[in-house]
XYZ file of C-alpha atoms in Angstrom:
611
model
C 34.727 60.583 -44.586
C 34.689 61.445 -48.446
C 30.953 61.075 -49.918
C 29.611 61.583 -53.451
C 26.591 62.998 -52.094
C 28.361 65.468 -50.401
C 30.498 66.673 -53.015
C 27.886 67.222 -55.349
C 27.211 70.986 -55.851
C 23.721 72.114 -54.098
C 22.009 72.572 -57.473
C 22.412 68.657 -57.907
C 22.001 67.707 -54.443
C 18.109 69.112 -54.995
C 17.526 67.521 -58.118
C 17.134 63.782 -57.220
C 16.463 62.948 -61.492
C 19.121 64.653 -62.721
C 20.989 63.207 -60.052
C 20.302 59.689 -60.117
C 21.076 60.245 -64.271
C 24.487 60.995 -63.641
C 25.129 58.376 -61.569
C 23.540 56.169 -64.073
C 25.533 57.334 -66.757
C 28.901 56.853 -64.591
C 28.064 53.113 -64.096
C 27.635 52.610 -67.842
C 30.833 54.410 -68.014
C 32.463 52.621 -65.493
C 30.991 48.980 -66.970
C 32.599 49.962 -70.595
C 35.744 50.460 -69.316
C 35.990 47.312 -67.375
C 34.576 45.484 -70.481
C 37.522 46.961 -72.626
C 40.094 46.175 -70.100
C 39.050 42.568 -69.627
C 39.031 41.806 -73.724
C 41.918 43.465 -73.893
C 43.270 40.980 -71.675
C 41.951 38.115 -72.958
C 42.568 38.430 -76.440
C 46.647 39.344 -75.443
C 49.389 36.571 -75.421
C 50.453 36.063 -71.827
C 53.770 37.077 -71.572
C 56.349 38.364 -68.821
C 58.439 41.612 -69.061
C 61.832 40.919 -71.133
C 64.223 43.436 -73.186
C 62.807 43.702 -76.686
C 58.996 42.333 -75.990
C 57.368 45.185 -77.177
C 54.177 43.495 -79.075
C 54.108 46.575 -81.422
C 56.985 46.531 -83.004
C 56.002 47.394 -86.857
C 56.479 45.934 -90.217
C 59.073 48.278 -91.025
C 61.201 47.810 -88.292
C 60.625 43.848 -88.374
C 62.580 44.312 -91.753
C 64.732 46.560 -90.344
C 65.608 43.607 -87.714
C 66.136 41.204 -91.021
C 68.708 43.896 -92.326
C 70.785 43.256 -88.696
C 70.971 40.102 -89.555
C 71.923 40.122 -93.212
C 74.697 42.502 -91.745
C 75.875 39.916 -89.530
C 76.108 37.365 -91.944
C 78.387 39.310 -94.470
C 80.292 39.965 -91.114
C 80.368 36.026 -90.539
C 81.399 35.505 -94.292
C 83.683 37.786 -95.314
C 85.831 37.047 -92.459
C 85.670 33.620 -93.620
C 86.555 34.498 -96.979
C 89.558 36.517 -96.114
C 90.992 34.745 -93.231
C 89.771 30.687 -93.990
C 88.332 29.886 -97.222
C 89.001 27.576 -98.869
C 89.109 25.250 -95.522
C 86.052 24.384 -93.843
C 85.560 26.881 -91.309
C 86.843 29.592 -89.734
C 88.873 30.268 -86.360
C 87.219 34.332 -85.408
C 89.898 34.853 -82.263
C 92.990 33.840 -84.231
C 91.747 34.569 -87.926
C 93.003 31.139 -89.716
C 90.850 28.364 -91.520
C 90.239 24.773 -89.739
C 88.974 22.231 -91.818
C 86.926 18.924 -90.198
C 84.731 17.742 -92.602
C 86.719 16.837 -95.717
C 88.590 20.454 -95.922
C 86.255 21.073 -99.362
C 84.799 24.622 -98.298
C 82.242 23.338 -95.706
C 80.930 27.039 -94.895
C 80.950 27.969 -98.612
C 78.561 25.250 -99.776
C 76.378 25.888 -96.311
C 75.938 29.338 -97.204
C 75.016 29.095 -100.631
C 71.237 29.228 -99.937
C 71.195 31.916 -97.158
C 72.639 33.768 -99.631
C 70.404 33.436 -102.386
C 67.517 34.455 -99.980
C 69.377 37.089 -98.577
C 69.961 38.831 -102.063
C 73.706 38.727 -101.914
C 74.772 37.817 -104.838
C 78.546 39.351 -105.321
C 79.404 36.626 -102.099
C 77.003 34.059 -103.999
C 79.326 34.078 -106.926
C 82.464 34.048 -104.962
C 81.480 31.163 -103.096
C 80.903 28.974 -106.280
C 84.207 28.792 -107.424
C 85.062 27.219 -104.370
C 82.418 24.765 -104.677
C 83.740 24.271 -108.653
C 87.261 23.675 -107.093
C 86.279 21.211 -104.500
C 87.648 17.503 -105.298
C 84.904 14.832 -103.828
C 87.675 12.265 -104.031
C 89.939 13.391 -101.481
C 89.104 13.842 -98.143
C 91.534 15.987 -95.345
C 89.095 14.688 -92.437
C 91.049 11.950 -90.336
C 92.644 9.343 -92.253
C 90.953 10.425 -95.416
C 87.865 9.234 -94.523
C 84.587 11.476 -95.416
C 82.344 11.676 -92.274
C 78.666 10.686 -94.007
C 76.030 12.798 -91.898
C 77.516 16.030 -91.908
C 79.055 15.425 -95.576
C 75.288 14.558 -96.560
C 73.666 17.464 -94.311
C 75.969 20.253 -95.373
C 77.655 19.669 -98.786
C 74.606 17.752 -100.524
C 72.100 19.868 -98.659
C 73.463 22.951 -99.374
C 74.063 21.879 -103.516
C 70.793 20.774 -103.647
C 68.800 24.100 -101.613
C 71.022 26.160 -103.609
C 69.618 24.567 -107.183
C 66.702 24.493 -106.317
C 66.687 28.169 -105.524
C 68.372 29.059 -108.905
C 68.146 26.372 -111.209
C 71.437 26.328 -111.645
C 72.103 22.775 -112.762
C 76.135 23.030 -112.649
C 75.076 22.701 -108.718
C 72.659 19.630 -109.570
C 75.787 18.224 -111.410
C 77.491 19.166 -108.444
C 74.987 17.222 -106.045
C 75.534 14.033 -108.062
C 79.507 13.629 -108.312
C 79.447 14.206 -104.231
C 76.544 11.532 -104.021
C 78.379 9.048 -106.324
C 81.741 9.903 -104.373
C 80.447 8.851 -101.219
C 77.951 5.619 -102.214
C 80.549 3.319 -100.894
C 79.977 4.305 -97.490
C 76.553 1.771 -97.846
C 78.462 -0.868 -98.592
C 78.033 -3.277 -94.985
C 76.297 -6.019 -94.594
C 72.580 -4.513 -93.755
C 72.800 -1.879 -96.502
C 72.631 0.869 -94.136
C 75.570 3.897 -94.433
C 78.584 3.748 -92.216
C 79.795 6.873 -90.057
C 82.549 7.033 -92.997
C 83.549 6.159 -96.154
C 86.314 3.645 -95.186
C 85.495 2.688 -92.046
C 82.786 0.516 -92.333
C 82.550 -2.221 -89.184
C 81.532 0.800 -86.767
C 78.262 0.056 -85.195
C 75.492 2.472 -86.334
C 73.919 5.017 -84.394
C 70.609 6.444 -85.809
C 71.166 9.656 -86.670
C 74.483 9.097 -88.435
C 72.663 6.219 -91.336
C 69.293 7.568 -91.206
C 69.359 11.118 -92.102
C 69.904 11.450 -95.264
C 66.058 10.812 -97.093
C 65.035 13.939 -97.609
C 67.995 15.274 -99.619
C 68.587 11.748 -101.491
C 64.756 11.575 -102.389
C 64.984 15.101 -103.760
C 68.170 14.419 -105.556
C 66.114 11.327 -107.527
C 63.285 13.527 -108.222
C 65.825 16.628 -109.478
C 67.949 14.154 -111.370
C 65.593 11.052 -112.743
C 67.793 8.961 -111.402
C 66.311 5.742 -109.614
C 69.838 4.820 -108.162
C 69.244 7.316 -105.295
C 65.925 6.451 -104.465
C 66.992 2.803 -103.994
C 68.990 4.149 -100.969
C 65.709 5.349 -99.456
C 64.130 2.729 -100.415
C 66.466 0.344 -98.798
C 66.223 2.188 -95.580
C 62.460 1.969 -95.127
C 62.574 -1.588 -96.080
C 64.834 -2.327 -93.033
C 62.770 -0.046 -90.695
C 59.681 -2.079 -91.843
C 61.096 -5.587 -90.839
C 62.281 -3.617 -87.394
C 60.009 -4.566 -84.298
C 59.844 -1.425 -82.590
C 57.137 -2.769 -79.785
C 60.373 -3.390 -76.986
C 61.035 0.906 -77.676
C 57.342 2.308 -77.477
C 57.053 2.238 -81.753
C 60.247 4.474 -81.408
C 63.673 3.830 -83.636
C 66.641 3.504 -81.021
C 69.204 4.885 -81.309
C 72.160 2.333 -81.546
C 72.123 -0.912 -84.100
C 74.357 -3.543 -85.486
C 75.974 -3.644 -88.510
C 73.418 -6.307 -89.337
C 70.632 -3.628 -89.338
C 69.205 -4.554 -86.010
C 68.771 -2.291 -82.903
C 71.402 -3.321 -80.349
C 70.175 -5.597 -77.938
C 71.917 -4.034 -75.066
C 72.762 -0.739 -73.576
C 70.416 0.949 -76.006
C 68.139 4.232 -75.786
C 65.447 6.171 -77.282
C 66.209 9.904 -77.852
C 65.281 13.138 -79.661
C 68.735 14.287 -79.322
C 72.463 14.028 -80.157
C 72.297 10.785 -82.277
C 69.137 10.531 -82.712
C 67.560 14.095 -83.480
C 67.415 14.128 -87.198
C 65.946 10.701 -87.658
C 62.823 11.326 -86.090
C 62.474 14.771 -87.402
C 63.020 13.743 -91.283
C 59.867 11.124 -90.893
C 57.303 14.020 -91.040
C 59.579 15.955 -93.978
C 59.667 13.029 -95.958
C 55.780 12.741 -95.441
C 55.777 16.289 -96.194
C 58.321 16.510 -99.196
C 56.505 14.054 -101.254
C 53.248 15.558 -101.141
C 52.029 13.904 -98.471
C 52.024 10.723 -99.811
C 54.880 8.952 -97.872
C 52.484 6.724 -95.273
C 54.741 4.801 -93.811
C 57.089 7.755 -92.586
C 53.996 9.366 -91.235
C 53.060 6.521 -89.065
C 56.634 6.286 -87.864
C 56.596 9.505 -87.054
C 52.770 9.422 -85.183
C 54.308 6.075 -83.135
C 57.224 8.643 -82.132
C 55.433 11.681 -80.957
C 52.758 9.397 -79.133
C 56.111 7.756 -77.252
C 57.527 11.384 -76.446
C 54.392 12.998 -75.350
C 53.310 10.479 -72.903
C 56.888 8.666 -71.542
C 60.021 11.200 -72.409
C 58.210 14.379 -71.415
C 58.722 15.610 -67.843
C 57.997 18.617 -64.921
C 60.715 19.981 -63.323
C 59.492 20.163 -59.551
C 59.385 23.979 -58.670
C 59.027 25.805 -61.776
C 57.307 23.527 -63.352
C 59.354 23.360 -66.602
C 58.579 21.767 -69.547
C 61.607 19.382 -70.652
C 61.959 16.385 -73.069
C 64.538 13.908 -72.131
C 66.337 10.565 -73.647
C 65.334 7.656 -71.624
C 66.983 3.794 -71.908
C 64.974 1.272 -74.029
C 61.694 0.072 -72.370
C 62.583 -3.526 -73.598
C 65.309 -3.426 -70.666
C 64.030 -1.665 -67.913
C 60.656 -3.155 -67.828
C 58.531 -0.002 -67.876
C 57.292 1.378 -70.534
C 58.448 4.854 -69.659
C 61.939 3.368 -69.255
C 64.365 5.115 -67.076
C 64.689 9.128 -67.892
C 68.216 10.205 -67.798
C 66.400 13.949 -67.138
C 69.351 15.463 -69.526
C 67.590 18.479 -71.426
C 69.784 19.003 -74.494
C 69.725 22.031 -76.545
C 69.500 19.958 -80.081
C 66.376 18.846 -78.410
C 65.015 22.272 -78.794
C 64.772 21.715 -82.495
C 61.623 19.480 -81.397
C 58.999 21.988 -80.516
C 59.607 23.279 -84.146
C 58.991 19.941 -85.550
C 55.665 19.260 -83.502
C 54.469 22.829 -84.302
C 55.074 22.219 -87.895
C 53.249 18.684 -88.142
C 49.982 20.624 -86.064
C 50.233 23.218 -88.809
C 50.477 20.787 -91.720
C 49.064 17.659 -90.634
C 45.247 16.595 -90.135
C 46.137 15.335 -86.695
C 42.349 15.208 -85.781
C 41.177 13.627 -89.114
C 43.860 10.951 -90.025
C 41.397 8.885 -91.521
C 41.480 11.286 -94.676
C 45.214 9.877 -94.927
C 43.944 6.442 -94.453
C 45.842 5.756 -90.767
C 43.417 4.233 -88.320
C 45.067 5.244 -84.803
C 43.645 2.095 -82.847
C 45.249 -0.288 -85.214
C 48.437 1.442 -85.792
C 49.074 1.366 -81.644
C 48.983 -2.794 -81.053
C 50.470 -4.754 -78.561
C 51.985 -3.268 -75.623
C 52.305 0.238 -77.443
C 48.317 0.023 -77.330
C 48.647 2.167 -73.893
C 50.149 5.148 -75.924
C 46.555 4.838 -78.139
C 44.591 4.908 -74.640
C 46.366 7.808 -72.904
C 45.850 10.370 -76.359
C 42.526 9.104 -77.746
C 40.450 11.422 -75.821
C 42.405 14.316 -76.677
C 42.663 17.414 -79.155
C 45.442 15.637 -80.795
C 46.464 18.781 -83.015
C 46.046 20.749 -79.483
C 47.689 18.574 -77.726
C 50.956 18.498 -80.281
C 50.688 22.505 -79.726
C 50.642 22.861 -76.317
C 53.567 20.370 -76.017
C 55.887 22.664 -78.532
C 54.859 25.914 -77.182
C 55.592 24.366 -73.477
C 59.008 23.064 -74.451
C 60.262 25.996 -76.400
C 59.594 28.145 -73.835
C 62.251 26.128 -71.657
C 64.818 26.241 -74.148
C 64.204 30.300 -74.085
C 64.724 30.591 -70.317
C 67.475 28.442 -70.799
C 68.978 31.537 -72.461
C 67.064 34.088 -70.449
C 68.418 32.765 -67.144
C 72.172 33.206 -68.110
C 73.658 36.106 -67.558
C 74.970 36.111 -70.982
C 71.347 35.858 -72.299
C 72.552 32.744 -74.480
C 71.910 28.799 -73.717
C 74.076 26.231 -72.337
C 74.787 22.835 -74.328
C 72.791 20.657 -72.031
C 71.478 21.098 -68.529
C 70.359 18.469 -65.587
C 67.043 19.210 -64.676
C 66.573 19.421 -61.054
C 65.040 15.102 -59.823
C 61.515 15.242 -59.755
C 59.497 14.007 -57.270
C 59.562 10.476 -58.460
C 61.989 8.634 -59.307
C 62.279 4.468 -59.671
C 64.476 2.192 -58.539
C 65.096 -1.421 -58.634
C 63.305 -4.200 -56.639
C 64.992 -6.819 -56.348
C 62.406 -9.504 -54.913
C 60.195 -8.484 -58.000
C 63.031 -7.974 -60.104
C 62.219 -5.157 -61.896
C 61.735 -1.563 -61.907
C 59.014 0.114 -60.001
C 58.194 3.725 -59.177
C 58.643 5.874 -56.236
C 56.395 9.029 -55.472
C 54.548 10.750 -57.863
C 55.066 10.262 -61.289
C 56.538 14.007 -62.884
C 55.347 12.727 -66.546
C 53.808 15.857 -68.200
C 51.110 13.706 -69.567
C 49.913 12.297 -66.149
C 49.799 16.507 -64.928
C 48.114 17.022 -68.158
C 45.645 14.504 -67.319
C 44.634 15.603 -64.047
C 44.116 18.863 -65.341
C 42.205 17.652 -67.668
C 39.623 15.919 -65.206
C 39.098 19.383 -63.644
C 37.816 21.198 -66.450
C 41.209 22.900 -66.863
C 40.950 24.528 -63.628
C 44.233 26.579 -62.792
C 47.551 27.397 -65.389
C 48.285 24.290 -67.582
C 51.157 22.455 -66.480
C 54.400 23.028 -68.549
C 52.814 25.911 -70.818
C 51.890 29.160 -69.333
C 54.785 31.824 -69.428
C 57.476 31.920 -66.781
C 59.921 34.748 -65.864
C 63.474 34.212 -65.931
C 65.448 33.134 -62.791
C 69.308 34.783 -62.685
C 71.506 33.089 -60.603
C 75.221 33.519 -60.907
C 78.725 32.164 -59.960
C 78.601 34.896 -56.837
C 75.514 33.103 -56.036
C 76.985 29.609 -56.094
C 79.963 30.818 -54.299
C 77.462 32.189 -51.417
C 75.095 29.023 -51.356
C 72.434 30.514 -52.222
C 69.164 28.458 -53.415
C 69.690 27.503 -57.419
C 65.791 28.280 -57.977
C 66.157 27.372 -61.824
C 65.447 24.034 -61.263
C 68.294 22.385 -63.193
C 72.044 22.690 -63.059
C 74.171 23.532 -65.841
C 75.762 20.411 -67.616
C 77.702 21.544 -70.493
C 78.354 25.686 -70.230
C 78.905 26.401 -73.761
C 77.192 27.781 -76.498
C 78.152 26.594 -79.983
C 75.862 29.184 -82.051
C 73.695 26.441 -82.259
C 70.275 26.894 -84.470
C 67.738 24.663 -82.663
C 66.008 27.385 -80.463
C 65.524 30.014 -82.837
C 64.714 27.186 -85.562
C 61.805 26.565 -83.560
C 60.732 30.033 -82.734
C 60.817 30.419 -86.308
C 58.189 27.563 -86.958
C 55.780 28.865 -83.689
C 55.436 32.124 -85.420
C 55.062 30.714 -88.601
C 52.523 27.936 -86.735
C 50.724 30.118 -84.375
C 51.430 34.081 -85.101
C 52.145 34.816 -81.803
C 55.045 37.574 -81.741
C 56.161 36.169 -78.529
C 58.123 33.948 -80.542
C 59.653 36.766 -82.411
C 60.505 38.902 -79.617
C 62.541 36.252 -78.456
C 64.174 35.687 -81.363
C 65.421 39.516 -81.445
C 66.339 39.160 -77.709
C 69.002 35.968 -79.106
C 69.898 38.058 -81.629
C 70.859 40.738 -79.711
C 73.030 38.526 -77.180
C 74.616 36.874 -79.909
C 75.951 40.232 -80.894
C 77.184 41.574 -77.839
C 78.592 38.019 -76.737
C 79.936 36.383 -79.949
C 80.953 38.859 -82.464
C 84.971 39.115 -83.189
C 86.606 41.083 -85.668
C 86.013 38.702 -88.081
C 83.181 36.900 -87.353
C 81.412 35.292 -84.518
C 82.691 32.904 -81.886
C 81.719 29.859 -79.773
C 81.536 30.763 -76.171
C 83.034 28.065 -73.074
C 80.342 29.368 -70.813
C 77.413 31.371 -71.089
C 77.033 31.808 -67.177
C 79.331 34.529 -67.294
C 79.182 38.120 -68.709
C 81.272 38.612 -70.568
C 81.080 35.283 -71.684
C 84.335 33.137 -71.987
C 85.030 32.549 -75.592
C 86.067 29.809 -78.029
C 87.621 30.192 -81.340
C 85.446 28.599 -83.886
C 82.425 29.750 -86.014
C 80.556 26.613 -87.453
C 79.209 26.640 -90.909
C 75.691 25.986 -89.777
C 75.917 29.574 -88.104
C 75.581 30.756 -91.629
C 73.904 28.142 -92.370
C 71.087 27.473 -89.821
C 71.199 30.093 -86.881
C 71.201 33.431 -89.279
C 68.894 31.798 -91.898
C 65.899 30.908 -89.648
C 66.604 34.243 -87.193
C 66.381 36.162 -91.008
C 63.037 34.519 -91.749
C 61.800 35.071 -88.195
C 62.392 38.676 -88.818
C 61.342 39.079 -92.586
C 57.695 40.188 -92.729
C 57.327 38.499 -96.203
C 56.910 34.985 -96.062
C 59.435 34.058 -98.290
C 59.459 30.202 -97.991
C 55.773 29.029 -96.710
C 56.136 26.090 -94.476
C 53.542 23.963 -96.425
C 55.678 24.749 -99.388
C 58.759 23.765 -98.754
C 60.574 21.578 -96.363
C 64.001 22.161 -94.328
C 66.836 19.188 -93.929
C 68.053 19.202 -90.512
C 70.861 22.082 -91.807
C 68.242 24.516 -92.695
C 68.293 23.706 -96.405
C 65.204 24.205 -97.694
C 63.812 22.352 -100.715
C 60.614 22.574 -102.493
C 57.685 20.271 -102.123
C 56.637 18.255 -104.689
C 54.726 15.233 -105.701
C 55.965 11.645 -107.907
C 54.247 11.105 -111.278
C 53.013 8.020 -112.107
C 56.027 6.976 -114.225
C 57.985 8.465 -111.176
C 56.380 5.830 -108.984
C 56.546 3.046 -111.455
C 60.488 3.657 -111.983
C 61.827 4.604 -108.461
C 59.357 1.339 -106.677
C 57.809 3.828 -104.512
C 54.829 2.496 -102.489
């Protein structure tokens, strides 16, 4: 048997002092050590093994990473410009132009402000004579009518980002022929805009009338003009006189042409239909200096919904996942019945709730004036009980970092490394059905609601991992293991296989780093980036892919504008060490145009009947 003692040499085996010193001295040693190690450790972001994690990546090379990208947008453009402009967008497998929303130049005008920020300014003053050619009075979508949300998102975003990131006011001039083009489409009997131009007895969905505040409020306040302003106005006047206590203090997402939620068949949702609504309450808060209340408390009703009814566990892996969920009003719960769809436009949301914790006073509302106990009332006072005893800005944290890391191992499980459209998570444990001696809805099994894990880990001092948030490694499993029957361990199936070169993930790993400065965020961003290379890029651009669960990937032939417009913008700021656009500073629309904050005048006030 090895001993110390032993292996001493004699002359120290004889001197007991000397002896005992050393060992003395190897403890302290020993102690430091361990010290170091366990700080080390403690102070480190928790994070598993992927390609590109390496925490130390420098400042230089970070900028280096920005170049890649600025690369890959001239790729995307000039392949545009040669093969497709002036049509909307352009076709990367066969090399021709396809034109969907109004055939005016749709990736032109979206990639006005990328490249402003991205220095480019040969391509910057290419692309304006296509947006000085473009006729706002004739439209080559279907039947010649102009599509209002992505007309409004892309075209008047884009104008608008772009002047306010040059001053050019031939762009501002711009901005206001396209606005006064399209004003007929709010024409119908509540007031609120139409899907189109000339097809006005549609019924509304959310998304597609409310989403257009932030760049029609910055329009009045670049212009003077109160005539824009009045369409905002308008808006909030009808959400005012909505009664939102049958949804949880949510907006649904279908209504009448009268400007009422439908009374049937309806749903609450953060995303497709639905998304941009709830995510341009806290920007118009933001926008106008923080002085728009009643968009704040909107969106404080709507997070308070989410967080404690529409988030949800997956069973094994414990994955964090928002889902849409049909009105409360008709299912008699007030968690509704979860539809336990995770799309990826819902990934946009961990950005937004990250960038209200970063800007917001979530534990001091009072400074804003909003008194949480008497803005929850009636049976929406539950939401009020469930969050008053906790960390509210915490809270809002924990929930984005939880859910954006789902929408990264969404990508990271795919053997393409890029995310699917939508996925079915996995039934949790519970699940409802319908009684009919009672008739009505009533649980079965435990409930999977993150905020009922949350608190039970709350009640044990936060014993154990928190549920939904700590890191997870990725789980591969491919067509030969579907083909073999092997265990799907993901815990959810794949619902819609492609990837569209959507922006939503890396728009919100752009707003965690910017939140919390953890490089995690960035890492992950890089690891996208490099997928989208290998998997997307064409000869003259980059293309849509049919289904990520394959490698290679089976590709489309289309390259959106808001690739140019969204996806490389926010992966170029996540790589940029210089901060470029400060979050408090200015505010994106739901394209990733980015206008400045600002704040009314008096006069302002007076003239536009602002509140």
């Amino acid at each position: 048997m090895f001993s110390l003692q032993r292996s001493l040499p004699p002359w120290l085996r004889h001197k007991p002092k000397l002896r005992n010193t050393l060992y003395g001295g190897l403890v302290v040693i020993s102690a430091l050590v361990l010290l170091r190690i366990a700080a080390s450790s403690l102070s480190s972001t928790p994070s598993f093994s992927f390609p590109g994690a390496d925490p130390h990546v420098t400042s230089s090379e970070w900028n280096s990473r920005a170049e890649r990208v600025k690369e890959a947008f001239l790729h995307a453009y000039h392949g545009y410009e040669k093969y497709a402009s002036p049509e909307d967008e352009l076709r990367p497998v066969t090399n021709e132009g396809m034109s969907g929303y109004n055939g005016w130049g749709a990736t032109a005008f979206d990639s006005l402000d990328t490249m402003l920020l991205m220095g480019l300014q040969d391509e910057y003053e290419s692309a304006l004579k296509v947006v000085k050619a473009a006729n706002f009075n004739v439209s080559r979508f279907a039947g010649g009518q102009v599509p209002y949300f992505e007309t409004v998102i892309r075209y008047l975003g884009g104008l608008l980002s772009a002047y306010a990131l040059s001053n050019d006011t031939t762009l501002l001039q711009r901005a206001e022929s396209l606005a006064d083009a399209i004003d007929p489409v709010f024409k119908t009997p509540s007031g609120l805009a139409a899907f189109a131009q000339y097809n006005l007895g549609m019924q509304h969905t959310l998304a597609e009338f409310a989403s257009f505040q932030v760049e029609y409020t910055y329009l009045a306040k670049a212009s003077g003009k109160k005539k824009y302003m009045d369409r905002v106005n308008k808006l909030n006047e009808i959400f005012r006189k909505t009664n939102l206590q049958g949804s949880g203090g949510m907006l649904a997402t279908f209504w009448d042409t009268a400007g009422h939620p439908r009374d049937s068949a309806n749903k609450v949702s953060v995303g497709a239909q639905a998304d941009s609504t709830h995510e341009y309450l806290l920007k118009q808060f933001l926008l106008t200096g923080k002085t728009d209340k009643f968009n704040l408390e909107l969106y404080l009703k709507a997070t308070a919904y989410i967080i404690t009814n529409m988030l949800y566990l997956s069973p094994n892996r414990g994955l964090l996942y928002v889902t849409d969920t049909a009105v409360p009003l008709w299912t008699d719960s007030l968690a509704g019945s979860p539809s336990h769809v995770f799309e990826h436009l819902s990934c946009f949301f961990p950005g937004l709730l990250a960038l209200g914790a970063h800007t917001l006073p979530l534990n001091d509302l009072e400074s804003l004036g909003i008194n949480l106990s008497s803005l929850f009332t009636g049976s929406t006072s539950e939401l009020y009980s469930t969050l008053k005893d906790y960390d509210l800005k915490q809270l809002h944290l924990w929930a984005a970092e939880g859910l954006a890391q789902t929408c990264w191992l969404t990508y990271a499980d795919q053997q393409s490394g890029l995310g699917p459209d939508e996925v079915m998570m996995l039934a949790p444990a519970s699940s409802r059905e319908w009684d009919p001696q009672l008739e009505r809805w009533r649980q079965v099994g435990e409930s999977s609601l993150w905020i009922n894990a949350m608190d039970k880990w709350k009640k044990s001092g936060g014993r154990g991992p928190m549920p939904g948030v700590s890191d997870k490694p990725p789980v591969i499993w491919t067509e030969e293991d579907r083909a073999a029957k092997r265990p799907n361990r993901r815990d959810y199936h794949v619902r819609k296989a492609g990837y569209l070169l959507r922006p939503e993930t890396v728009e919100s790993f752009y707003l965690l780093w910017r939140a919390t400065g953890d490089v995690k965020w960035r890492n992950r961003g890089w690891t996208v980036f490099e997928a989208i290379e290998r998997e997307t890029k064409t000869g003259s651009g980059y293309v849509t892919l049919k289904d990520v669960r394959l490698k290679p990937a089976v590709r489309g032939n289309s390259m959106p504008s808001f690739f140019l417009a969204e996806t490389l913008k926010y992966l170029y700021l996540l790589f940029k060490e210089d901060d470029i656009l400060p979050i408090d500073q200015w505010v994106f629309n739901t394209e990733a145009h980015p206008v400045p904050v600002f704040e009314w005048t008096a006069e302002e006030r007076q003239r536009f009947n602002i509140v």
